[in-house]
Every structure is written in C-alpha cells, then in structure tokens.
Coordinates of C-alpha atoms and ligand atoms in Angstrom, one line a residue:
M1092 CA -21.3 -184.3 87.1
T1093 CA -24.3 -182.9 84.9
T1094 CA -23.2 -181.7 81.6
K1095 CA -24.6 -178.1 82.5
T1096 CA -21.9 -178.0 85.4
A1097 CA -18.9 -179.3 83.9
A1098 CA -19.5 -176.7 81.0
K1099 CA -20.0 -174.1 83.6
K1100 CA -16.7 -175.2 85.2
K1101 CA -14.6 -175.7 82.0
N1102 CA -16.1 -172.0 81.1
G1103 CA -14.6 -170.8 84.4
F1104 CA -11.1 -172.2 83.5
K1105 CA -11.4 -170.3 80.1
K1106 CA -12.3 -167.0 81.9
F1107 CA -9.5 -167.7 84.3
W1108 CA -6.8 -167.7 81.6
K1109 CA -8.6 -164.9 80.1
L1110 CA -9.8 -166.1 76.5
G1111 CA -12.6 -165.9 74.6
I1112 CA -12.9 -162.2 75.4
E1113 CA -13.0 -159.4 72.6
E1114 CA -11.7 -156.8 75.1
Y1115 CA -8.2 -159.0 75.7
N1116 CA -8.6 -160.5 71.4
T1117 CA -8.9 -163.6 72.5
Q1118 CA -12.3 -164.1 70.8
N1119 CA -10.4 -167.0 69.0
F1120 CA -9.4 -168.8 71.8
D1121 CA -11.0 -171.8 73.6
I1122 CA -9.8 -174.8 75.8
S1123 CA -10.6 -178.1 74.7
P1124 CA -11.9 -181.1 77.2
D1125 CA -8.7 -182.4 77.5
G1126 CA -7.7 -178.9 78.7
E1127 CA -5.5 -177.6 75.8
L1128 CA -5.6 -174.6 73.6
I1129 CA -7.7 -174.4 71.1
V1130 CA -7.6 -171.6 68.8
R1131 CA -10.7 -171.1 65.9
E1132 CA -10.5 -169.8 62.6
G1133 CA -14.0 -169.7 61.4
N1134 CA -15.3 -173.3 61.8
F1135 CA -11.6 -174.9 62.0
Q1136 CA -10.1 -175.4 65.0
Y1137 CA -6.3 -175.7 65.7
N1138 CA -5.3 -177.5 68.6
I1139 CA -2.5 -176.0 69.9
F1140 CA -0.5 -178.6 72.1
D1141 CA -1.1 -181.5 69.4
I1142 CA 0.6 -179.0 66.8
V1143 CA 3.6 -178.0 68.8
K1144 CA 3.7 -182.0 69.3
K1145 CA 3.9 -182.7 66.2
Y1146 CA 6.8 -179.9 65.3
G1147 CA 8.6 -179.4 68.4
S1148 CA 9.4 -175.7 70.4
S1149 CA 10.2 -173.3 70.8
T1150 CA 8.1 -172.0 68.3
E1151 CA 5.9 -169.2 66.8
I1152 CA 2.3 -169.9 65.3
M1153 CA 0.9 -167.1 63.4
F1154 CA -3.1 -167.0 62.3
P1155 CA -3.3 -164.8 58.7
T1156 CA -7.0 -164.9 59.7
I1157 CA -6.8 -163.0 62.6
I1158 CA -4.8 -159.9 60.3
E1159 CA -7.3 -160.4 57.9
N1160 CA -10.2 -159.5 60.5
R1161 CA -8.5 -157.1 62.3
V1162 CA -7.4 -155.0 59.2
R1163 CA -11.6 -155.5 57.8
D1164 CA -12.8 -154.7 60.9
L1165 CA -10.5 -151.5 61.0
I1166 CA -11.2 -150.0 57.4
E1167 CA -15.0 -150.6 57.9
T1168 CA -15.1 -149.0 61.3
F1169 CA -13.9 -145.9 60.2
N1170 CA -15.6 -146.1 57.1
A1171 CA -18.7 -146.1 59.0
Y1172 CA -18.0 -143.9 61.1
I1173 CA -17.2 -141.7 58.6
K1174 CA -21.1 -142.0 57.1
V1175 CA -22.3 -141.7 60.5
L1176 CA -21.3 -138.8 61.8
N1177 CA -21.1 -137.1 58.3
Y1178 CA -17.2 -136.5 57.9
K1179 CA -16.5 -135.1 54.5
A1180 CA -13.2 -136.7 53.6
R1181 CA -11.9 -140.2 52.9
F1182 CA -9.8 -142.9 55.1
Y1183 CA -7.1 -144.7 54.1
Y1184 CA -5.2 -147.3 56.6
H1185 CA -1.1 -148.1 55.9
Y1186 CA 0.1 -151.0 57.2
A1187 CA 3.5 -150.2 59.0
M1188 CA 5.6 -152.9 57.6
K1189 CA 8.3 -152.4 60.0
V1190 CA 5.7 -153.8 62.9
N1191 CA 6.4 -157.4 60.9
Q1192 CA 7.8 -157.7 57.4
N1193 CA 7.5 -161.4 57.2
K1194 CA 5.3 -162.0 54.2
E1195 CA 2.4 -164.3 55.7
F1196 CA 1.8 -160.8 57.8
V1197 CA 1.9 -158.3 55.3
L1198 CA 0.2 -160.3 51.8
P1199 CA -3.1 -160.8 54.5
A1200 CA -3.2 -157.0 54.9
V1201 CA -2.7 -156.2 51.8
A1202 CA -5.4 -158.7 51.0
E1203 CA -8.2 -156.9 52.9
G1204 CA -7.3 -153.5 51.4
A1205 CA -4.4 -151.9 53.4
N1206 CA -2.2 -149.9 51.6
L1207 CA 1.5 -149.6 53.2
E1208 CA 4.0 -147.8 54.9
V1209 CA 7.7 -148.6 54.8
S1210 CA 10.5 -146.9 56.7
S1211 CA 13.7 -147.7 54.7
A1212 CA 15.0 -148.3 51.3
N1213 CA 14.8 -152.0 51.8
E1214 CA 11.0 -152.3 52.9
L1215 CA 10.5 -150.3 50.1
F1216 CA 12.4 -152.9 47.9
L1217 CA 9.9 -155.6 49.2
V1218 CA 7.3 -153.4 47.6
K1219 CA 8.9 -153.7 44.5
R1220 CA 9.6 -157.1 44.8
M1221 CA 6.0 -157.8 45.2
I1222 CA 5.1 -155.3 42.3
E1223 CA 6.9 -157.8 40.0
Q1224 CA 5.1 -160.9 40.8
D1225 CA 2.0 -158.9 40.1
K1226 CA 1.1 -159.5 43.8
F1227 CA -1.2 -156.4 43.8
N1228 CA -2.5 -153.8 42.7
A1229 CA -0.6 -151.2 41.4
K1230 CA -2.9 -148.3 42.7
I1231 CA -2.2 -149.2 46.2
R1232 CA -0.7 -146.3 48.2
V1233 CA 2.8 -146.3 49.7
I1234 CA 3.8 -143.9 52.5
C1235 CA 7.9 -143.6 52.8
N1236 CA 9.3 -142.4 56.0
G1237 CA 12.8 -143.0 57.1
P1238 CA 16.1 -141.5 55.9
K1239 CA 16.4 -140.3 52.4
T1240 CA 19.1 -141.4 51.1
E1241 CA 19.5 -141.0 47.3
K1242 CA 19.5 -144.7 46.5
Y1243 CA 16.1 -144.7 48.1
I1244 CA 14.9 -141.8 45.9
S1245 CA 15.8 -143.5 42.8
L1246 CA 13.6 -146.9 44.1
I1247 CA 10.8 -144.3 45.0
E1248 CA 11.2 -142.8 41.5
E1249 CA 11.3 -146.2 40.0
L1250 CA 8.7 -147.0 41.2
K1251 CA 5.8 -144.2 40.6
G1252 CA 7.3 -144.9 37.1
K1253 CA 5.3 -147.9 37.2
G1254 CA 2.2 -146.1 38.2
L1255 CA 2.7 -146.7 42.1
I1256 CA 1.5 -143.8 44.1
V1257 CA 4.8 -143.1 46.5
I1258 CA 4.8 -140.7 48.9
P1259 CA 7.4 -139.5 50.6
I1260 CA 7.1 -137.8 53.4
I1261 CA 10.4 -134.9 54.4
E1262 CA 11.5 -135.3 57.6
D1263 CA 14.3 -132.5 57.9
Y1264 CA 15.7 -129.7 55.6
T1265 CA 18.4 -132.2 53.8
E1266 CA 15.2 -134.1 52.3
L1267 CA 13.5 -131.0 51.3
E1268 CA 16.2 -130.5 49.3
R1269 CA 16.6 -133.2 47.7
L1270 CA 13.1 -133.5 46.9
K1271 CA 12.6 -130.1 45.6
K1272 CA 12.2 -131.3 41.9
F1273 CA 10.2 -134.2 42.9
K1274 CA 7.0 -134.8 40.2
G1275 CA 4.3 -136.4 43.0
E1276 CA 2.9 -135.8 46.2
V1277 CA 4.4 -135.3 49.3
G1278 CA 4.3 -135.2 52.9
I1279 CA 6.0 -133.3 55.6
R1280 CA 6.7 -134.6 59.0
V1281 CA 5.9 -132.6 62.2
N1282 CA 7.4 -133.2 65.9
L1283 CA 3.8 -132.3 67.5
N1284 CA 4.6 -129.9 70.3
I1285 CA 2.5 -131.8 72.8
K1286 CA 3.2 -134.7 75.6
I1287 CA 1.5 -137.8 75.7
N1288 CA 1.4 -141.2 77.8
S1289 CA 4.1 -143.8 76.6
H1290 CA 7.4 -145.5 77.1
W1291 CA 8.3 -143.7 73.4
D1292 CA 7.3 -140.3 73.8
K1293 CA 10.5 -138.9 74.3
K1294 CA 11.6 -135.4 75.6
F1295 CA 13.9 -135.2 72.6
N1296 CA 12.3 -136.3 69.5
R1297 CA 14.9 -136.2 66.5
F1298 CA 11.8 -137.1 63.8
G1299 CA 10.4 -133.8 62.0
F1300 CA 10.3 -130.7 61.3
T1301 CA 8.9 -128.2 64.5
E1302 CA 5.7 -126.7 64.3
E1303 CA 7.3 -123.3 63.8
E1304 CA 9.8 -124.2 61.6
L1305 CA 6.9 -126.0 59.2
L1306 CA 5.1 -122.6 59.4
R1307 CA 8.3 -121.0 58.0
L1308 CA 8.3 -122.9 55.1
G1309 CA 6.0 -121.5 52.9
K1310 CA 4.9 -123.6 50.0
V1311 CA 6.1 -127.2 49.6
R1312 CA 5.8 -128.2 45.8
G1313 CA 3.7 -131.3 45.7
L1314 CA 2.2 -131.1 49.6
S1315 CA -0.7 -133.4 50.3
V1316 CA 0.3 -135.2 53.6
L1317 CA 0.9 -133.6 56.8
H1318 CA 1.9 -136.5 59.0
Y1319 CA 3.4 -137.7 62.7
H1320 CA 3.8 -140.2 64.6
I1321 CA 4.2 -139.5 68.5
S1322 CA 4.5 -142.8 69.8
S1323 CA 3.3 -146.4 70.1
Q1324 CA 1.5 -148.2 72.6
I1325 CA -0.1 -145.1 73.1
E1326 CA -2.2 -145.9 76.9
K1327 CA -5.1 -143.5 77.0
M1328 CA -7.3 -142.2 74.2
D1329 CA -6.7 -138.9 75.1
G1330 CA -3.0 -139.6 73.9
L1331 CA -4.2 -140.3 70.3
V1332 CA -7.3 -137.4 70.2
K1333 CA -5.2 -134.9 71.0
P1334 CA -2.4 -135.0 68.9
L1335 CA -5.2 -135.2 66.0
K1336 CA -6.8 -131.8 67.5
R1337 CA -3.4 -130.3 67.1
A1338 CA -2.7 -131.6 63.9
I1339 CA -5.8 -129.9 62.8
E1340 CA -4.5 -126.6 63.3
L1341 CA -1.7 -126.8 62.0
Y1342 CA -3.2 -127.9 58.7
A1343 CA -5.0 -125.1 58.8
K1344 CA -2.7 -122.9 58.8
L1345 CA -0.2 -124.7 56.2
R1346 CA -3.2 -124.8 54.0
E1347 CA -3.3 -121.1 53.3
K1348 CA 0.2 -121.6 51.6
N1349 CA -0.4 -125.1 50.2
P1350 CA -4.2 -125.5 49.5
G1351 CA -3.0 -129.2 47.6
L1352 CA -2.7 -130.5 51.7
D1353 CA -5.8 -132.2 52.0
T1354 CA -4.7 -135.6 54.0
I1355 CA -3.6 -136.0 57.9
D1356 CA -1.3 -138.9 58.5
M1357 CA -1.6 -139.8 62.2
G1358 CA 1.1 -142.7 62.1
G1359 CA 0.6 -145.6 64.9
G1360 CA 0.2 -146.0 68.1
A1361 CA -2.9 -147.7 69.0
G1362 CA -2.1 -150.5 71.7
V1363 CA -2.9 -153.8 72.4
P1364 CA -4.1 -154.8 76.2
Y1365 CA -0.7 -156.7 77.1
E1366 CA -1.9 -156.2 80.5
K1367 CA -4.6 -158.1 81.4
R1368 CA -4.7 -156.1 84.7
K1369 CA -5.6 -152.7 83.5
H1370 CA -8.8 -151.6 81.6
F1371 CA -7.8 -150.7 77.9
Y1372 CA -9.9 -148.7 75.4
S1373 CA -11.5 -150.2 72.2
A1374 CA -10.5 -149.5 68.8
K1375 CA -14.2 -148.7 67.7
N1376 CA -14.5 -146.1 70.7
L1377 CA -11.1 -144.7 69.6
I1378 CA -12.0 -144.7 66.0
Q1379 CA -15.3 -142.8 67.0
H1380 CA -13.8 -140.5 69.0
L1381 CA -10.8 -139.6 66.2
I1382 CA -13.7 -138.7 63.9
K1383 CA -16.2 -137.2 66.0
N1384 CA -13.0 -134.6 67.0
A1385 CA -11.9 -134.3 63.9
K1386 CA -15.1 -133.1 62.6
N1387 CA -15.9 -130.7 65.5
H1388 CA -12.5 -129.1 65.2
C1389 CA -12.0 -128.9 61.4
D1390 CA -15.6 -127.0 61.5
R1391 CA -14.8 -124.8 64.0
L1392 CA -12.0 -123.6 62.7
G1393 CA -13.8 -123.3 59.0
V1394 CA -11.5 -125.5 57.3
K1395 CA -11.6 -128.6 54.9
H1396 CA -12.1 -131.8 56.2
P1397 CA -9.2 -133.4 55.8
N1398 CA -8.5 -137.6 54.2
L1399 CA -7.7 -139.3 57.4
I1400 CA -4.7 -142.0 57.3
V1401 CA -3.3 -144.3 60.3
E1402 CA -0.6 -146.2 60.0
W1403 CA -1.6 -148.4 63.3
G1404 CA 0.9 -151.7 63.3
R1405 CA 0.9 -153.2 66.4
Y1406 CA -2.5 -153.2 66.6
V1407 CA -3.1 -155.2 63.6
A1408 CA -0.5 -157.6 63.7
A1409 CA 0.7 -158.1 67.9
P1410 CA -2.4 -160.7 68.3
A1411 CA -2.0 -162.7 65.1
Q1412 CA 1.2 -164.9 66.7
L1413 CA 2.2 -166.7 69.3
T1414 CA 5.0 -167.7 71.0
I1415 CA 5.5 -171.4 72.5
Y1416 CA 8.3 -173.1 74.6
K1417 CA 8.3 -176.1 76.4
I1418 CA 9.3 -176.1 80.1
L1419 CA 12.9 -177.8 81.0
A1420 CA 12.9 -178.1 84.8
E1421 CA 12.3 -175.9 87.8
K1422 CA 14.6 -174.3 90.3
T1423 CA 14.1 -171.9 93.6
V1424 CA 14.4 -168.7 93.5
E1425 CA 16.5 -167.5 96.4
N1426 CA 14.9 -165.0 98.4
K1427 CA 11.3 -164.5 96.9
G1428 CA 9.1 -166.3 99.2
K1429 CA 7.2 -169.1 97.3
N1430 CA 8.1 -168.3 93.4
K1431 CA 10.0 -170.5 91.3
W1432 CA 11.9 -170.4 88.2
Y1433 CA 10.7 -172.3 85.2
V1434 CA 13.0 -172.4 82.7
V1435 CA 12.0 -172.7 79.3
N1436 CA 13.6 -173.8 76.4
G1437 CA 14.2 -170.4 74.0
S1438 CA 15.3 -166.9 75.0
F1439 CA 13.1 -164.0 75.5
M1440 CA 16.4 -161.6 75.0
N1441 CA 16.7 -163.5 71.5
D1442 CA 12.8 -164.2 70.5
L1443 CA 10.8 -161.7 72.5
I1444 CA 13.4 -158.8 73.0
D1445 CA 11.0 -156.1 74.5
T1446 CA 10.8 -158.5 77.5
W1447 CA 14.3 -157.4 78.2
A1448 CA 14.1 -153.9 76.5
I1449 CA 11.7 -152.4 77.6
H1450 CA 10.2 -154.7 80.4
Q1451 CA 6.8 -155.6 78.5
K1452 CA 4.5 -157.5 80.1
W1453 CA 2.8 -160.7 78.4
H1454 CA -0.3 -162.9 78.7
V1455 CA 1.1 -165.9 79.1
I1456 CA -1.0 -169.4 79.4
P1457 CA -0.1 -172.9 79.6
I1458 CA -1.4 -174.7 76.5
N1459 CA -2.2 -178.3 77.9
Q1460 CA -2.9 -178.7 81.4
M1461 CA -5.0 -175.8 81.4
T1462 CA -8.0 -177.4 83.9
T1463 CA -5.8 -178.3 86.3
R1464 CA -6.0 -176.4 89.5
K1465 CA -2.4 -177.3 91.0
L1466 CA -1.2 -173.9 90.3
E1467 CA 2.4 -172.5 91.0
K1468 CA 3.5 -169.1 90.9
V1469 CA 6.8 -168.6 88.7
W1470 CA 9.1 -166.8 87.0
L1471 CA 10.1 -167.4 83.6
A1472 CA 13.7 -168.1 82.9
G1473 CA 15.5 -168.3 79.2
S1474 CA 18.0 -171.0 78.2
S1475 CA 20.9 -168.4 77.4
C1476 CA 23.5 -167.8 80.3
D1477 CA 22.2 -164.0 80.6
S1478 CA 20.7 -163.2 84.0
D1479 CA 18.6 -160.5 82.4
D1480 CA 17.1 -163.9 80.0
K1481 CA 13.5 -163.6 82.5
Y1482 CA 10.1 -162.9 81.8
T1483 CA 8.8 -162.2 86.1
A1484 CA 5.6 -159.7 85.0
G1485 CA 7.3 -156.6 86.3
G1486 CA 9.1 -158.7 89.6
G1487 CA 5.2 -160.1 89.9
Y1488 CA 4.5 -163.6 89.1
I1489 CA 2.8 -166.1 86.5
L1490 CA 0.6 -168.7 87.5
L1491 CA 1.2 -171.8 85.7
P1492 CA 0.1 -175.6 86.2
R1493 CA 2.5 -177.3 88.6
L1494 CA 5.4 -179.4 87.0
S1495 CA 4.6 -183.4 87.7
E1496 CA 6.7 -186.1 86.9
T1497 CA 4.6 -187.6 83.8
D1498 CA 3.7 -184.8 81.7
E1499 CA 5.4 -182.2 80.1
L1500 CA 4.1 -178.9 80.6
Y1501 CA 4.1 -175.7 77.1
I1502 CA 3.5 -172.5 77.5
A1503 CA 2.0 -169.7 75.0
F1504 CA 3.0 -166.3 75.4
L1505 CA 0.0 -164.2 73.7
D1506 CA 0.0 -160.9 71.2
T1507 CA 3.9 -161.7 69.9
G1508 CA 3.2 -160.8 66.3
A1509 CA 4.5 -157.1 66.6
Y1510 CA 8.1 -156.0 66.6
Q1511 CA 9.9 -159.1 68.0
D1512 CA 10.8 -160.6 64.7
S1513 CA 13.0 -158.3 63.2
L1514 CA 14.5 -157.3 66.4
A1515 CA 15.6 -160.9 67.0
S1516 CA 19.1 -162.4 68.2
H1517 CA 21.3 -165.0 68.6
H1518 CA 22.7 -164.7 71.9
C1519 CA 24.3 -167.9 73.3
L1520 CA 23.8 -169.0 69.1
L1521 CA 20.5 -170.3 70.6
S1522 CA 18.2 -171.4 67.5
S1523 CA 15.6 -169.2 66.5
P1524 CA 12.2 -170.8 67.2
A1525 CA 10.4 -172.0 64.1
K1526 CA 7.3 -170.4 62.2
L1527 CA 4.1 -172.3 61.6
I1528 CA 1.1 -170.8 59.6
A1529 CA -2.0 -171.6 60.8
Q1530 CA -4.2 -171.1 58.1
N1531 CA -8.0 -173.0 56.4
G1532 CA -7.3 -175.3 58.7
E1533 CA -3.8 -176.5 57.9
I1534 CA -0.3 -176.3 59.3
K1535 CA 2.7 -174.8 56.9
V1536 CA 6.2 -174.4 57.6
A1537 CA 7.0 -171.2 57.2
R1538 CA 10.4 -171.2 58.6
R1539 CA 12.3 -174.3 60.1
R1540 CA 13.9 -174.1 63.6
E1541 CA 17.5 -173.1 63.2
N1542 CA 19.9 -175.8 63.0
P1543 CA 23.6 -175.7 64.3
E1544 CA 25.2 -175.7 61.1
E1545 CA 22.4 -172.7 60.0
V1546 CA 23.5 -170.4 63.1
G1547 CA 27.3 -170.9 62.4
K1548 CA 27.1 -169.8 59.3
M1549 CA 25.7 -166.4 60.6
F1550 CA 29.3 -166.3 61.9
G1551 CA 31.2 -167.2 59.6
W1552 CA 31.5 -170.9 60.6
Ligands
PLP2519 C1 6.4 -147.2 64.3 C2 5.6 -146.7 63.0 C3 4.2 -147.0 63.3 C4 4.0 -148.2 63.6 O1 3.3 -147.9 65.2 P1 2.3 -148.8 65.9 O2 2.4 -148.1 67.1 O3 2.8 -149.8 65.8 O4 1.4 -148.5 65.2 C5 3.4 -146.2 62.0 N1 4.0 -144.8 61.6 C6 5.3 -144.9 61.6 C7 6.0 -143.5 61.1 C8 6.1 -145.4 62.8 O5 7.8 -145.0 63.1

C-alpha cells in the first residue's frame, strides 16, 4: 500500500468515527497508526489507550486546554462582533459553576477571563476559598442565583466587603424583601412568557417573576441586571435569539423607573452537538445573531444598548472530558435482531446519570481497534444490577468493534464534562471512576478510583 492510500484510509476511519471535525468539537481528536485514540494539545499528544492501560478504568480524562480554548474563543467572538456590528456596550462571560464545580474545570475558565455564576451558598463558598488562596483577581464578577437564605446573603456581604463584585439575583418577593437594604448592584430574574424547544422549558417554571409582576414592582434599589435563564441544550438558534428580543422589550420598559438598569444576563442554554446525526448551530453564528438582533431591536425601541452577559456552562464544559469503560462481556439481546449487549465496567446510572434521567444521547467511540472493519451493532449495559442501567442510543444501536479472544476493547463517551459529576451516585456501591487531568503533555491523578473502604465509609461502615 502506498503512503497516500494509507493516509486516505486512515482519514477514512477518522471520518467514520467523526473525529477531527470542529462542528462536533472533535478537532483535537485523531487516530494513531495503531488504531488508537489520540487527543492533541498544541504539539503535545495523549494516547488514550496507553493512559487507560496504565491507570485502569473506569476513568474520566479531562483536558483543561479545551476549557481554556473555548472560553477564550467565546469571549473573543463576542468582542469581535460587538466591534464589527458597532454595538455600544460590553460583554461579560460568567461560567456557571453548577455545570462542573471541579477545580480543574473552574480555574482554567477563570484564567481565560471568565467571571462566575453560582447557584448556591456552597458554590459561593468555593469562590471565597479561591479568594483566600489569592487564586484570582478580586475584580472578578460573581452572579448569585439560587435561594437567598440568610447564610447565603451574609456570605455575599462578606465577599463584597473583600472588594469582590457580587451581584445577587432576586428571584421572588421574599428575596426582594430580604435584599431591600443591600448596598450594591442587584439583578432581578424574569420568567419570560415565551416557549422554546428544549427538554427543560417547562410549562410551569418556578424561577423568577412574571413579566407583569416585574412591571408592577416599580423602582428596585440598586437594580442593574435583568436576568433570565430559559433552558439548557437549546436545540435551535431561534430559541436563544427570541428570548433576548423579548427581554430587551422588558428592559426598555423597566428602565423608565430604573435608569441604572444597564445589563441583560441571558443565562445558559447554548448547546453542544451530542447527536452526530443532526445539524447543529455554531457558536460563532449564534453570537453574531444575538448581537445583531440586540442592536437592531434596541435601536428600533430607541433604548441604550445593554451590556450582555451569558452564563453558558454546558457549551464550555461538556467537550472537555471523556468517560472511559472497558468492555467486560457480550450477551445476546433477546428479540432485537442482531444487536448484542456489551457490558461495561462502570455504570451509566452512576457516572453518566443523564443517560438514565433524560435519555441523553452520546458520541461513543472505541479507543483501540479503531481501524478494524469488523463491527458489531451493540447496546451498552452498565455493571449495576438495574435494568435501567443501559445506553441504547435511543433504541437504535452503537457501532463498535467486534470482541476478540485476544484483544481487550475500551470505549469512550465524548462530551461528558457537563453536569454528570455532581449528579453522580453509588447504586450497587460501585466505585466512581478515577479522574485524570491531561495537561502540558502530562497526566495527573486528580481523584483516585474509589476503593471499597472509601465507598463503605460514605454509608457509615
Ligand atoms: C444551569 C444554569 C446555567 C447553565 O446552563 P447551560 O445550559 O449549561 O449553559 C446558567 N445560568 C443559570 C441560572 C442556570 O440555572
């Protein structure tokens, strides 16, 4: 075989597994000549199969460089379109901490200029930790969502006292009362009267004031931010643009009594293409549309352009982590054509809970034997005793290499960096995966795989 056809063939496998493609966030991924998964960080590269052989599985591998690149691109893209489209206000990115609170996710985001959004007093406590360790510039801005208990409010006051810009978001009448005497900027959350395409856009949304309630509030002391968070993994660009236009109309009306109101915080919602079959919008296109529409709408209403905030969490964090399992065994699937079960050494219910909770689709690839042509249509079964512990790609199938007597097979779930960690559990007392950090060409063990003593301890043993 000439090198040219070899290259073409290899590229064919790369395409087959949908790697090296920016649209799918796999531009850092490649296949080694031995058919193993490679992840690149500049001129460093990681052979994932070698890493897993060394550190075992089940394992999560996260790449701080991916967080850094995504935050940097996001901020640069907003700023570039603000300039090109002559938008007359500023942009602030706030990383939504609840998406992944691991230090290895938060610090790279902050390093690239992310501000923060916290959803609870405990997350704000982590911000306090970072400040005390002199980990970051006290000019950082922190938006505070979640129920404002007395404890939460006193922590907000304490951090404000240290010079931090901490902006509590008022979500209901009780909080409005509690924050009446608050000396500083506050935000207010609206439950926009609009419907969009997404799992989380519920008919009955309990977060925030209705538009009518807000308009009846009159003057709110210190009000500078109008905040909404419609949903997560919003499927169509329109689902992000339309709410912004509606919020701008409300902002224009609220400014009559609250001239200090100068910012719209759009919350989260930008999605990632977990499903490789559907066409997905790009962030660049989305950002351009957001700013263009904000500008045109404000100009039409004759109102000052507001500063813009996004709290996109999933968009930044999901592609930064892989979850890796070994295939332990195969079984036949009764009554389902040729599909086989592959049993993995971990649990979807525990480690990738959205598989079970919201029937999340994932991009699943082998990390070795990637150039084999012997493929099998499979469903994946977790190691817990629960019949719901499975991944079937929505009842379809996952294509994976056929098991052989001689070679082990390992698989990776891509884009697992958002939401799975803090929701993880211990069904059947299975151990949580190890967490490895790949950075500057080296692997660091951030969290060992739990041993039986550690798991038992959590249950009082
Ligand atoms: C969950 C949440 C986010 C992050 O949402 P993504 O869809 O992950 O971007 C941002 N803001 C608020 C208020 C949230 O509740």
